[in-house]
Amino acid sequence: MKIYVTENYEQMSKKAAGIVAANIQLKPDCVLGLATGSSPVGLYKELIAACDRGDLDFSQVRTVNLDEYAGLAPTHDQSYRYFMQKNLFDHINIKRENTNVPNGLAEDYEAECARYDKLIREEMGGIDIQVLGMGHNGHIAFNEPSDTFASGTNVVTLTESTINANARFFESRDDVPRQALSMGIGDIMRARMIVMVVSGAEKADAVKAAFEGPITPQMPASILQVHPNVVVVGDKAAMSKLSVK
Ligand code: GLP
């Protein structure tokens, strides 16, 4: 695991975007795993700017997003499909048909999870580079603290902590969906490279537990300790409790 500590959110975003951009340049038809939340927004802004300058070409890139809220339409302004359109896809030269987000309106969620896994594993040949954020409780994608690590895409019930953290994006806490469709830990761990962005003092305890604590499904991000190719880019507030400086 490589850990980069940056001065602030902006520097974190630039550093992480540089790593992602280099990988797209090396493999223009790469499969890019994408995340939502406030952590990667700056990274996406940097990728948009690089595309505007003509330094990055997304015409052959295929993407697969980590997760989607159950019950939200793609047009709902808090759906992750909508988030990706507004924060990245609408501003770069990617083909809409090359972008994938789980279908939050699927009639049969189990079948949708199976379809998504098949898409990632068989049709896309796995993920080349996965962008990740981390929840306050150490969740990655929507894999919440649990007794086991989920392997494939699954329907998850959000914890109170996650509902509270994400309520800021909705009109009221009651509007936050209670379930989501999320790539599993196994899907994420099979990505050939992982770039995590983490920012802010409120993540410092989770960062410490995830990267210097025991590997346990109660701290889902801790599994990244055994991935062979992980880069964590965090601002100094998020990384402040790590004993390795
Ligand atoms: C959501 C997403 C995660 C994300 C997390 C942290 O729960 N499902 O993929 O990492 O939020 O979000 P933020 O970056 O806003 O702290």
XYZ file of N, CA and C and ligand atoms in Angstrom:
751
model
N 0.845 -1.193 0.000
C 0.000 0.000 0.000
C 0.884 1.248 0.000
N 0.586 2.157 -0.928
C 1.305 3.444 -0.932
C 0.371 4.485 -0.335
N 0.907 5.308 0.552
C 0.084 6.350 1.165
C 0.696 7.713 0.857
N -0.094 8.577 0.284
C 0.348 9.951 0.042
C -0.458 10.881 0.936
N 0.242 11.764 1.627
C -0.432 12.744 2.478
C -0.287 14.112 1.812
N -1.408 14.761 1.596
C -1.355 16.069 0.933
C -1.812 17.149 1.921
N -1.537 18.362 1.535
C -1.838 19.509 2.396
C -3.354 19.669 2.609
N -4.099 19.498 1.538
C -5.537 19.784 1.603
C -6.297 18.989 0.534
N -7.611 19.217 0.483
C -8.495 18.493 -0.445
C -8.085 18.719 -1.905
N -7.747 19.968 -2.225
C -7.403 20.288 -3.612
C -6.158 19.518 -4.063
N -5.152 19.493 -3.185
C -3.919 18.767 -3.535
C -4.184 17.266 -3.619
N -5.021 16.778 -2.721
C -5.407 15.357 -2.759
C -6.031 15.024 -4.115
N -6.944 15.904 -4.550
C -7.666 15.670 -5.806
C -6.709 15.675 -6.989
N -5.778 16.629 -6.989
C -4.809 16.720 -8.096
C -3.926 15.477 -8.147
N -3.445 15.060 -6.980
C -2.548 13.894 -6.920
C -3.276 12.641 -7.418
N -4.471 12.415 -6.895
C -5.226 11.214 -7.279
C -5.601 11.259 -8.759
N -5.973 12.444 -9.236
C -6.352 12.575 -10.654
C -5.156 12.279 -11.550
N -3.977 12.697 -11.128
C -2.764 12.427 -11.911
C -2.543 10.929 -12.065
N -2.793 10.190 -10.997
C -2.601 8.730 -11.032
C -3.638 8.089 -11.959
N -4.881 8.515 -11.829
C -5.944 7.952 -12.682
C -5.676 8.318 -14.145
N -5.316 9.577 -14.379
C -5.086 10.046 -15.753
C -3.942 9.274 -16.403
N -2.878 9.030 -15.653
C -1.733 8.297 -16.210
C -2.170 6.905 -16.640
N -3.035 6.287 -15.860
C -3.511 4.949 -16.205
C -4.384 4.952 -17.449
N -5.184 6.023 -17.620
C -6.013 6.116 -18.832
C -5.112 6.337 -20.047
N -4.066 7.137 -19.865
C -3.155 7.374 -20.990
C -2.426 6.091 -21.394
N -2.065 5.279 -20.390
C -1.360 4.030 -20.682
C -2.279 2.991 -21.310
N -3.564 3.031 -20.930
C -4.527 2.044 -21.450
C -5.820 2.777 -21.798
N -5.892 3.353 -23.000
C -7.040 4.207 -23.363
C -8.387 3.497 -23.314
N -8.388 2.148 -23.382
C -9.671 1.424 -23.304
C -9.842 0.743 -21.946
N -9.308 1.393 -20.930
C -9.346 0.771 -19.599
C -10.768 0.737 -19.022
N -10.940 -0.139 -18.035
C -12.195 -0.195 -17.267
C -11.942 0.553 -15.961
N -12.697 1.610 -15.809
C -12.506 2.511 -14.679
C -13.657 2.296 -13.690
N -13.321 1.935 -12.479
C -14.335 1.815 -11.432
C -14.493 3.168 -10.757
N -15.730 3.607 -10.577
C -15.945 4.965 -10.061
C -16.771 4.972 -8.787
N -16.558 6.019 -8.000
C -17.225 6.164 -6.702
C -17.990 7.480 -6.670
N -18.925 7.557 -5.753
C -19.657 8.811 -5.535
C -19.259 9.380 -4.169
N -20.015 10.342 -3.687
C -19.670 10.993 -2.418
C -18.857 12.246 -2.687
N -18.603 13.016 -1.645
C -17.894 14.283 -1.841
C -16.393 14.089 -2.057
N -15.850 12.974 -1.607
C -14.391 12.787 -1.711
C -13.858 12.822 -3.141
N -14.481 12.129 -4.114
C -13.890 12.137 -5.457
C -14.316 13.298 -6.355
N -15.151 14.218 -5.867
C -15.643 15.300 -6.747
C -14.479 16.146 -7.293
N -13.526 16.467 -6.447
C -12.365 17.259 -6.882
C -11.528 16.508 -7.908
N -11.379 15.220 -7.684
C -10.647 14.371 -8.636
C -11.349 14.423 -10.005
N -12.688 14.317 -9.986
C -13.432 14.362 -11.251
C -13.268 15.724 -11.932
N -13.233 16.793 -11.140
C -13.024 18.133 -11.736
C -11.685 18.180 -12.462
N -10.671 17.576 -11.853
C -9.343 17.556 -12.481
C -9.360 16.744 -13.784
N -10.084 15.627 -13.779
C -10.166 14.809 -15.004
C -10.895 15.575 -16.103
N -11.946 16.307 -15.720
C -12.689 17.124 -16.696
C -11.758 18.185 -17.292
N -10.980 18.828 -16.425
C -10.064 19.875 -16.905
C -9.027 19.282 -17.858
N -8.527 18.093 -17.534
C -7.527 17.455 -18.405
C -8.156 17.099 -19.754
N -9.410 16.668 -19.727
C -10.120 16.339 -20.975
C -10.325 17.619 -21.803
N -10.695 18.710 -21.131
C -10.884 20.012 -21.808
C -9.594 20.479 -22.485
N -8.474 20.245 -21.817
C -7.174 20.668 -22.374
C -6.726 19.772 -23.522
N -7.422 18.653 -23.703
C -7.018 17.704 -24.742
C -5.956 16.729 -24.253
N -5.731 16.681 -22.943
C -4.716 15.776 -22.396
C -5.274 14.388 -22.088
N -6.577 14.260 -22.059
C -7.195 12.976 -21.715
C -8.328 12.686 -22.679
N -8.404 11.415 -23.091
C -9.443 11.008 -24.033
C -10.236 9.850 -23.418
N -11.528 10.076 -23.248
C -12.374 9.042 -22.625
C -13.175 8.249 -23.665
N -12.869 8.441 -24.951
C -13.743 7.857 -25.972
C -13.778 6.335 -25.940
N -12.723 5.725 -25.421
C -12.719 4.246 -25.358
C -12.846 3.721 -23.931
N -12.888 4.623 -22.961
C -12.948 4.200 -21.550
C -14.329 3.651 -21.237
N -14.365 2.574 -20.462
C -15.636 2.035 -19.945
C -15.625 2.187 -18.437
N -16.772 2.505 -17.879
C -16.810 2.721 -16.431
C -17.861 1.839 -15.767
N -17.596 1.576 -14.518
C -18.536 0.803 -13.717
C -18.561 1.440 -12.325
N -19.744 1.842 -11.904
C -19.845 2.496 -10.596
C -20.053 1.496 -9.472
N -19.639 1.901 -8.303
C -19.691 1.006 -7.146
C -21.102 0.653 -6.705
N -22.013 1.640 -6.763
C -23.274 1.400 -6.060
C -24.379 2.351 -6.516
N -25.583 2.052 -6.067
C -26.747 2.892 -6.350
C -27.775 2.678 -5.243
N -28.489 3.728 -4.906
C -29.573 3.606 -3.935
C -30.717 2.787 -4.521
N -31.267 1.881 -3.720
C -32.434 1.117 -4.144
C -33.641 2.049 -4.175
N -34.386 2.004 -5.274
C -35.632 2.768 -5.369
C -35.488 4.144 -5.990
N -34.269 4.602 -6.258
C -34.126 5.928 -6.880
C -33.959 5.792 -8.392
N -34.732 6.590 -9.124
C -34.624 6.600 -10.587
C -33.331 7.304 -10.992
N -32.814 6.988 -12.187
C -31.582 7.642 -12.655
C -31.716 9.156 -12.721
N -32.952 9.634 -12.871
C -33.192 11.076 -12.978
C -33.349 11.744 -11.603
N -33.443 10.961 -10.542
C -33.566 11.542 -9.196
C -32.261 12.258 -8.860
N -32.371 13.465 -8.323
C -31.138 14.250 -8.165
C -30.209 13.727 -7.067
N -30.637 12.728 -6.310
C -29.719 12.100 -5.354
C -29.301 10.693 -5.773
N -29.749 10.287 -6.962
C -29.298 8.964 -7.419
C -27.828 9.082 -7.826
N -27.140 7.968 -7.760
C -25.714 7.996 -8.113
C -25.510 8.104 -9.623
N -26.500 7.632 -10.411
C -26.412 7.856 -11.865
C -26.436 9.370 -12.149
N -27.341 10.063 -11.502
C -27.461 11.519 -11.691
C -26.169 12.209 -11.243
N -25.653 11.792 -10.092
C -24.406 12.343 -9.561
C -23.274 12.200 -10.595
N -23.174 11.022 -11.195
C -22.077 10.787 -12.139
C -22.238 11.619 -13.403
N -23.490 11.763 -13.846
C -23.714 12.606 -15.034
C -23.265 14.033 -14.745
N -23.713 14.559 -13.577
C -23.454 15.975 -13.256
C -21.979 16.232 -12.912
N -21.356 15.275 -12.246
C -19.993 15.525 -11.760
C -18.889 15.038 -12.683
N -19.273 14.227 -13.702
C -18.227 13.744 -14.613
C -18.731 13.508 -16.046
N -19.651 12.576 -16.212
C -19.945 12.087 -17.564
C -20.415 13.176 -18.527
N -21.220 14.140 -18.033
C -21.746 15.179 -18.935
C -20.644 16.124 -19.438
N -19.456 16.035 -18.841
C -18.406 17.022 -19.144
C -17.201 16.419 -19.865
N -17.250 15.121 -20.158
C -16.115 14.477 -20.833
C -16.629 13.722 -22.057
N -15.689 13.304 -22.904
C -16.118 12.658 -24.154
C -16.271 11.143 -23.987
N -17.027 10.772 -22.957
C -17.294 9.341 -22.757
C -18.621 9.001 -23.422
N -18.747 7.771 -23.898
C -20.022 7.339 -24.500
C -20.936 6.867 -23.383
N -22.166 7.358 -23.392
C -23.121 6.992 -22.345
C -23.234 5.465 -22.219
N -23.216 4.771 -23.375
C -23.387 3.308 -23.327
C -22.168 2.606 -22.714
N -21.085 3.342 -22.540
C -19.903 2.745 -21.894
C -19.871 3.000 -20.385
N -20.913 3.624 -19.860
C -20.948 3.907 -18.422
C -22.003 3.024 -17.754
N -21.674 2.507 -16.608
C -22.570 1.563 -15.931
C -22.734 1.915 -14.459
N -23.993 1.929 -14.037
C -24.355 2.139 -12.632
C -25.433 1.083 -12.351
N -25.422 0.434 -11.187
C -26.506 -0.518 -10.917
C -27.867 0.170 -11.067
N -28.865 -0.619 -11.492
C -30.210 -0.075 -11.708
C -30.997 -0.087 -10.401
N -31.174 1.079 -9.821
C -31.887 1.198 -8.550
C -33.366 0.932 -8.661
N -33.869 0.862 -9.896
C -35.297 0.603 -10.098
C -35.567 -0.817 -10.587
N -34.555 -1.666 -10.549
C -34.746 -3.046 -11.026
C -35.900 -3.693 -10.261
N -36.704 -4.464 -10.979
C -37.830 -5.141 -10.303
C -37.328 -6.256 -9.416
N -36.251 -6.909 -9.865
C -35.680 -8.028 -9.128
C -34.232 -7.652 -8.774
N -34.026 -7.241 -7.532
C -32.686 -6.771 -7.146
C -31.632 -7.869 -7.227
N -32.014 -9.090 -6.854
C -31.039 -10.193 -6.900
C -30.566 -10.403 -8.340
N -31.523 -10.354 -9.278
C -31.165 -10.545 -10.686
C -30.286 -9.387 -11.172
N -30.566 -8.183 -10.695
C -29.758 -7.022 -11.083
C -28.326 -7.162 -10.547
N -28.189 -7.645 -9.326
C -26.851 -7.851 -8.752
C -26.086 -8.877 -9.575
N -26.767 -9.963 -9.954
C -26.108 -11.018 -10.740
C -25.698 -10.461 -12.117
N -26.596 -9.658 -12.716
C -26.278 -9.049 -14.021
C -25.036 -8.165 -13.909
N -24.970 -7.396 -12.823
C -23.865 -6.441 -12.653
C -22.526 -7.177 -12.486
N -22.555 -8.250 -11.705
C -21.324 -9.025 -11.525
C -20.852 -9.651 -12.831
N -21.825 -10.153 -13.605
C -21.492 -10.783 -14.889
C -20.891 -9.740 -15.829
N -21.484 -8.553 -15.799
C -20.986 -7.452 -16.627
C -19.520 -7.150 -16.276
N -19.250 -7.008 -14.980
C -17.892 -6.657 -14.556
C -16.910 -7.778 -14.904
N -17.282 -8.985 -14.538
C -16.318 -10.092 -14.657
C -16.180 -10.605 -16.080
N -17.325 -10.825 -16.750
C -17.245 -11.493 -18.054
C -17.189 -10.506 -19.215
N -18.047 -9.496 -19.185
C -18.087 -8.602 -20.343
C -16.969 -7.567 -20.312
N -16.619 -7.093 -19.113
C -15.591 -6.057 -19.036
C -14.215 -6.626 -18.723
N -14.167 -7.859 -18.275
C -12.870 -8.464 -17.958
C -12.261 -7.916 -16.680
N -13.079 -7.436 -15.780
C -12.578 -6.915 -14.494
C -12.242 -5.440 -14.579
N -11.937 -4.886 -13.430
C -11.706 -3.443 -13.315
C -10.201 -3.158 -13.312
N -9.774 -2.222 -14.146
C -8.346 -1.884 -14.176
C -7.961 -0.983 -13.011
N -8.749 0.059 -12.809
C -8.407 1.000 -11.730
C -9.707 1.444 -11.055
N -9.785 1.220 -9.772
C -10.998 1.514 -9.013
C -10.769 2.726 -8.114
N -11.568 3.751 -8.302
C -11.544 4.919 -7.415
C -12.451 4.605 -6.223
N -11.968 4.901 -5.041
C -12.743 4.591 -3.823
C -12.730 5.778 -2.868
N -13.854 5.965 -2.193
C -13.884 6.814 -1.007
C -14.048 5.898 0.188
N -14.261 6.463 1.342
C -14.495 5.628 2.521
C -15.508 6.324 3.423
N -16.460 5.557 3.933
C -17.430 6.128 4.860
C -16.819 6.347 6.242
N -17.531 7.086 7.075
C -17.023 7.363 8.428
C -16.845 6.099 9.255
N -17.610 5.068 8.924
C -17.491 3.803 9.664
C -16.615 2.804 8.925
N -15.865 3.282 7.946
C -14.947 2.406 7.213
C -15.601 1.664 6.061
N -16.860 2.030 5.708
C -17.469 1.297 4.594
C -16.834 1.704 3.273
N -16.783 0.744 2.361
C -16.346 1.032 0.988
C -17.473 0.577 0.065
N -17.716 1.362 -0.977
C -18.971 1.274 -1.737
C -20.070 1.407 -0.684
N -21.028 0.468 -0.635
C -21.986 0.504 0.477
C -21.834 -0.745 1.330
N -20.622 -1.311 1.338
C -20.383 -2.489 2.172
C -20.175 -2.015 3.599
N -21.214 -2.181 4.401
C -21.206 -1.695 5.780
C -20.473 -2.677 6.697
N -20.074 -2.227 7.902
C -19.479 -3.150 8.864
C -20.395 -4.361 9.055
N -19.785 -5.538 9.066
C -20.586 -6.767 9.047
C -19.753 -7.921 9.619
N -20.367 -9.100 9.690
C -19.623 -10.266 10.176
C -18.827 -10.945 9.075
N -19.158 -10.621 7.838
C -18.452 -11.250 6.712
C -18.171 -10.198 5.644
N -17.204 -10.497 4.775
C -16.959 -9.643 3.613
C -17.835 -10.150 2.466
N -18.714 -9.298 1.938
C -19.560 -9.718 0.813
C -18.683 -9.882 -0.420
N -18.928 -10.940 -1.174
C -18.101 -11.172 -2.352
C -18.593 -10.350 -3.551
N -19.800 -10.667 -4.012
C -20.291 -10.017 -5.226
C -21.241 -8.874 -4.936
N -21.794 -8.298 -6.006
C -22.769 -7.220 -5.872
C -23.960 -7.735 -5.057
N -24.383 -6.939 -4.110
C -25.425 -7.397 -3.184
C -26.315 -6.242 -2.744
N -27.480 -6.621 -2.207
C -28.403 -5.615 -1.675
C -28.013 -5.388 -0.222
N -27.720 -4.151 0.119
C -27.287 -3.871 1.497
C -28.315 -2.987 2.204
N -28.407 -3.182 3.498
C -29.225 -2.301 4.331
C -28.271 -1.307 4.973
N -28.532 -0.039 4.774
C -27.614 0.988 5.270
C -27.690 1.099 6.792
N -26.540 1.377 7.402
C -26.515 1.553 8.855
C -27.012 2.956 9.203
N -27.381 3.128 10.466
C -27.818 4.446 10.954
C -26.734 5.483 10.696
N -25.469 5.093 10.911
C -24.340 6.011 10.719
C -24.286 6.516 9.276
N -24.478 5.614 8.319
C -24.421 6.007 6.902
C -25.636 6.844 6.523
N -26.807 6.465 7.048
C -28.017 7.255 6.756
C -27.823 8.685 7.283
N -27.282 8.791 8.496
C -27.037 10.124 9.067
C -26.030 10.908 8.232
N -24.941 10.238 7.818
C -23.886 10.931 7.061
C -24.415 11.403 5.707
N -25.285 10.603 5.077
C -25.750 10.945 3.731
C -27.005 11.811 3.738
N -27.600 12.005 4.923
C -28.832 12.806 5.024
C -28.598 14.234 4.547
N -27.346 14.719 4.619
C -27.066 16.104 4.211
C -27.397 16.358 2.744
N -27.445 15.294 1.943
C -27.727 15.464 0.522
C -29.230 15.447 0.214
N -30.039 15.036 1.187
C -31.487 14.893 0.957
C -32.239 15.999 1.704
N -33.504 16.194 1.330
C -34.298 17.229 2.007
C -34.470 16.900 3.469
N -34.702 15.636 3.769
C -34.787 15.233 5.173
C -34.200 13.834 5.321
N -33.906 13.476 6.569
C -33.323 12.167 6.849
C -34.246 11.049 6.376
N -35.561 11.295 6.480
C -36.532 10.278 6.076
C -36.462 9.964 4.580
N -35.926 10.896 3.806
C -35.860 10.679 2.352
C -34.684 9.797 1.945
N -33.752 9.548 2.869
C -32.581 8.734 2.504
C -33.043 7.280 2.339
N -32.786 6.670 1.162
C -33.173 5.273 1.001
C -32.496 4.404 2.054
N -33.171 3.347 2.462
C -32.621 2.470 3.513
C -31.814 1.331 2.931
N -31.912 1.138 1.632
C -31.170 0.046 0.999
C -30.425 0.540 -0.228
N -29.425 -0.231 -0.625
C -28.665 0.107 -1.822
C -28.187 -1.168 -2.493
N -27.827 -1.044 -3.764
C -27.183 -2.149 -4.476
C -25.708 -1.790 -4.531
N -24.871 -2.683 -4.054
C -23.454 -2.341 -3.946
C -22.567 -3.460 -4.459
N -21.545 -3.070 -5.219
C -20.498 -4.017 -5.555
C -19.995 -4.638 -4.260
N -19.587 -5.888 -4.321
C -19.069 -6.543 -3.125
C -17.602 -6.227 -2.887
N -17.127 -6.621 -1.726
C -15.704 -6.444 -1.407
C -14.852 -7.265 -2.380
N -15.364 -8.451 -2.749
C -14.626 -9.297 -3.695
C -14.438 -8.602 -5.034
N -15.494 -7.951 -5.525
C -15.390 -7.219 -6.800
C -14.318 -6.138 -6.699
N -14.344 -5.420 -5.592
C -13.398 -4.312 -5.408
C -11.969 -4.860 -5.300
N -11.809 -5.938 -4.550
C -10.474 -6.497 -4.348
C -9.892 -7.095 -5.629
N -10.765 -7.466 -6.572
C -10.261 -8.001 -7.844
C -9.808 -6.889 -8.793
N -10.088 -5.634 -8.467
C -9.592 -4.532 -9.314
C -8.068 -4.593 -9.328
N -7.488 -4.316 -10.507
C -6.033 -4.458 -10.621
C -5.297 -3.346 -9.890
N -5.947 -2.213 -9.739
C -5.363 -1.124 -8.955
C -6.498 -0.379 -8.251
N -6.222 0.100 -7.050
C -7.237 0.857 -6.300
C -6.634 2.198 -5.899
N -7.371 3.262 -6.136
C -6.957 4.594 -5.676
C -8.032 5.100 -4.726
N -7.666 5.234 -3.457
C -8.639 5.749 -2.485
C -8.346 7.218 -2.188
N -9.387 8.021 -2.158
C -9.244 9.411 -1.725
C -9.998 9.578 -0.405
N -9.341 10.243 0.541
C -9.971 10.413 1.850
C -9.569 11.769 2.415
N -10.557 12.465 2.930
C -10.299 13.842 3.323
C -11.065 14.224 4.585
N -10.469 15.056 5.402
C -11.167 15.631 6.553
C -10.900 14.900 7.859
N -10.841 15.699 8.940
C -10.514 15.154 10.274
C -11.543 14.127 10.743
N -12.785 14.247 10.276
C -13.819 13.301 10.734
C -13.604 11.889 10.186
N -12.655 11.738 9.260
C -12.327 10.395 8.746
C -11.069 9.829 9.416
N -10.416 10.614 10.272
C -9.100 10.210 10.801
C -9.157 8.907 11.600
N -10.206 8.712 12.394
C -10.308 7.469 13.176
C -10.491 6.264 12.254
N -11.322 6.436 11.234
C -11.554 5.325 10.293
C -10.273 4.999 9.530
N -9.524 6.031 9.137
C -8.258 5.807 8.417
C -7.296 5.008 9.291
N -7.174 5.421 10.534
C -6.260 4.730 11.468
C -6.694 3.267 11.634
N -7.970 3.048 11.877
C -8.466 1.683 12.100
C -8.314 0.839 10.831
N -8.582 1.441 9.681
C -8.556 0.679 8.430
C -7.136 0.278 8.038
N -6.178 1.164 8.255
C -4.845 0.896 7.706
C -3.810 0.494 8.753
N -4.138 0.678 10.028
C -3.186 0.246 11.059
C -3.839 -0.708 12.055
N -5.106 -1.032 11.833
C -5.802 -1.950 12.738
C -5.907 -3.336 12.132
N -6.601 -4.236 12.835
C -6.778 -5.598 12.316
C -7.669 -5.624 11.073
N -7.445 -6.613 10.231
C -8.288 -6.776 9.049
C -9.554 -7.496 9.481
N -10.669 -6.799 9.389
C -11.925 -7.357 9.875
C -13.096 -6.787 9.081
N -14.124 -7.615 8.826
C -15.303 -7.085 8.112
C -16.050 -6.027 8.916
N -15.694 -5.877 10.207
C -16.301 -4.789 10.985
C -15.719 -3.436 10.558
N -14.589 -3.464 9.861
C -13.954 -2.248 9.311
C -13.658 -2.575 7.844
N -14.689 -2.498 6.977
C -14.550 -3.049 5.624
C -13.295 -2.586 4.866
N -12.892 -1.314 5.019
C -11.733 -0.824 4.262
C -10.433 -1.500 4.691
N -10.427 -2.166 5.850
C -9.184 -2.802 6.322
C -8.709 -3.896 5.366
N -9.622 -4.463 4.583
C -9.249 -5.530 3.638
C -8.242 -5.010 2.603
N -8.238 -3.704 2.390
C -7.322 -3.129 1.391
C -5.864 -3.346 1.776
N -5.602 -3.610 3.054
C -4.218 -3.866 3.495
C -3.588 -5.034 2.731
N -4.425 -5.980 2.259
C -3.851 -7.147 1.578
C -3.982 -7.067 0.052
N -4.471 -5.927 -0.458
C -4.507 -5.772 -1.921
C -3.098 -5.408 -2.396
N -2.644 -6.021 -3.517
C -1.257 -5.780 -3.938
C -0.976 -4.409 -4.540
N -1.999 -3.650 -4.879
C -1.737 -2.401 -5.608
C -2.733 -1.312 -5.207
N -2.567 -0.810 -3.999
C -3.465 0.230 -3.493
C -2.689 1.522 -3.270
N -3.252 2.618 -3.704
C -2.703 3.940 -3.391
C -3.771 4.690 -2.598
N -3.405 5.154 -1.421
C -4.331 5.980 -0.637
C -3.808 7.410 -0.702
N -4.651 8.321 -1.153
C -4.267 9.731 -1.169
C -5.199 10.444 -0.194
N -4.615 10.969 0.861
C -5.433 11.618 1.869
C -4.877 12.972 2.253
N -5.757 13.873 2.653
C -5.237 15.151 3.135
C -4.738 14.971 4.573
N -3.969 15.926 5.045
C -3.282 15.694 6.320
C -4.257 15.583 7.489
N -5.432 16.182 7.354
C -6.423 16.058 8.433
C -6.908 14.615 8.548
N -7.183 13.991 7.412
C -7.665 12.602 7.432
C -6.577 11.641 7.892
N -5.320 11.966 7.587
C -4.216 11.048 7.881
C -3.551 11.343 9.224
N -4.107 12.297 9.972
C -3.414 12.818 11.162
C -3.216 11.794 12.277
N -4.037 10.738 12.309
C -3.904 9.780 13.415
C -3.056 8.559 13.057
N -2.547 8.497 11.841
C -1.674 7.369 11.476
C -0.367 7.495 12.232
N 0.158 6.378 12.730
C 1.438 6.488 13.438
C 2.586 6.527 12.454
N 2.414 5.898 11.271
C 3.458 6.005 10.234
C 3.267 7.340 9.542
N 4.286 8.176 9.565
C 4.136 9.514 8.973
C 4.703 9.522 7.558
C -21.338 6.850 0.263
C -20.838 6.023 -0.903
C -19.386 5.627 -0.730
C -18.570 6.823 -0.286
C -19.076 7.321 1.020
C -18.269 8.467 1.596
O -21.849 6.084 1.302
N -21.612 4.855 -1.120
O -18.897 5.079 -1.943
O -17.220 6.459 -0.198
O -20.422 7.759 0.823
O -18.747 9.672 1.118
P -18.008 11.061 1.278
O -16.883 11.027 0.303
O -19.044 12.084 0.920
O -17.555 11.147 2.687
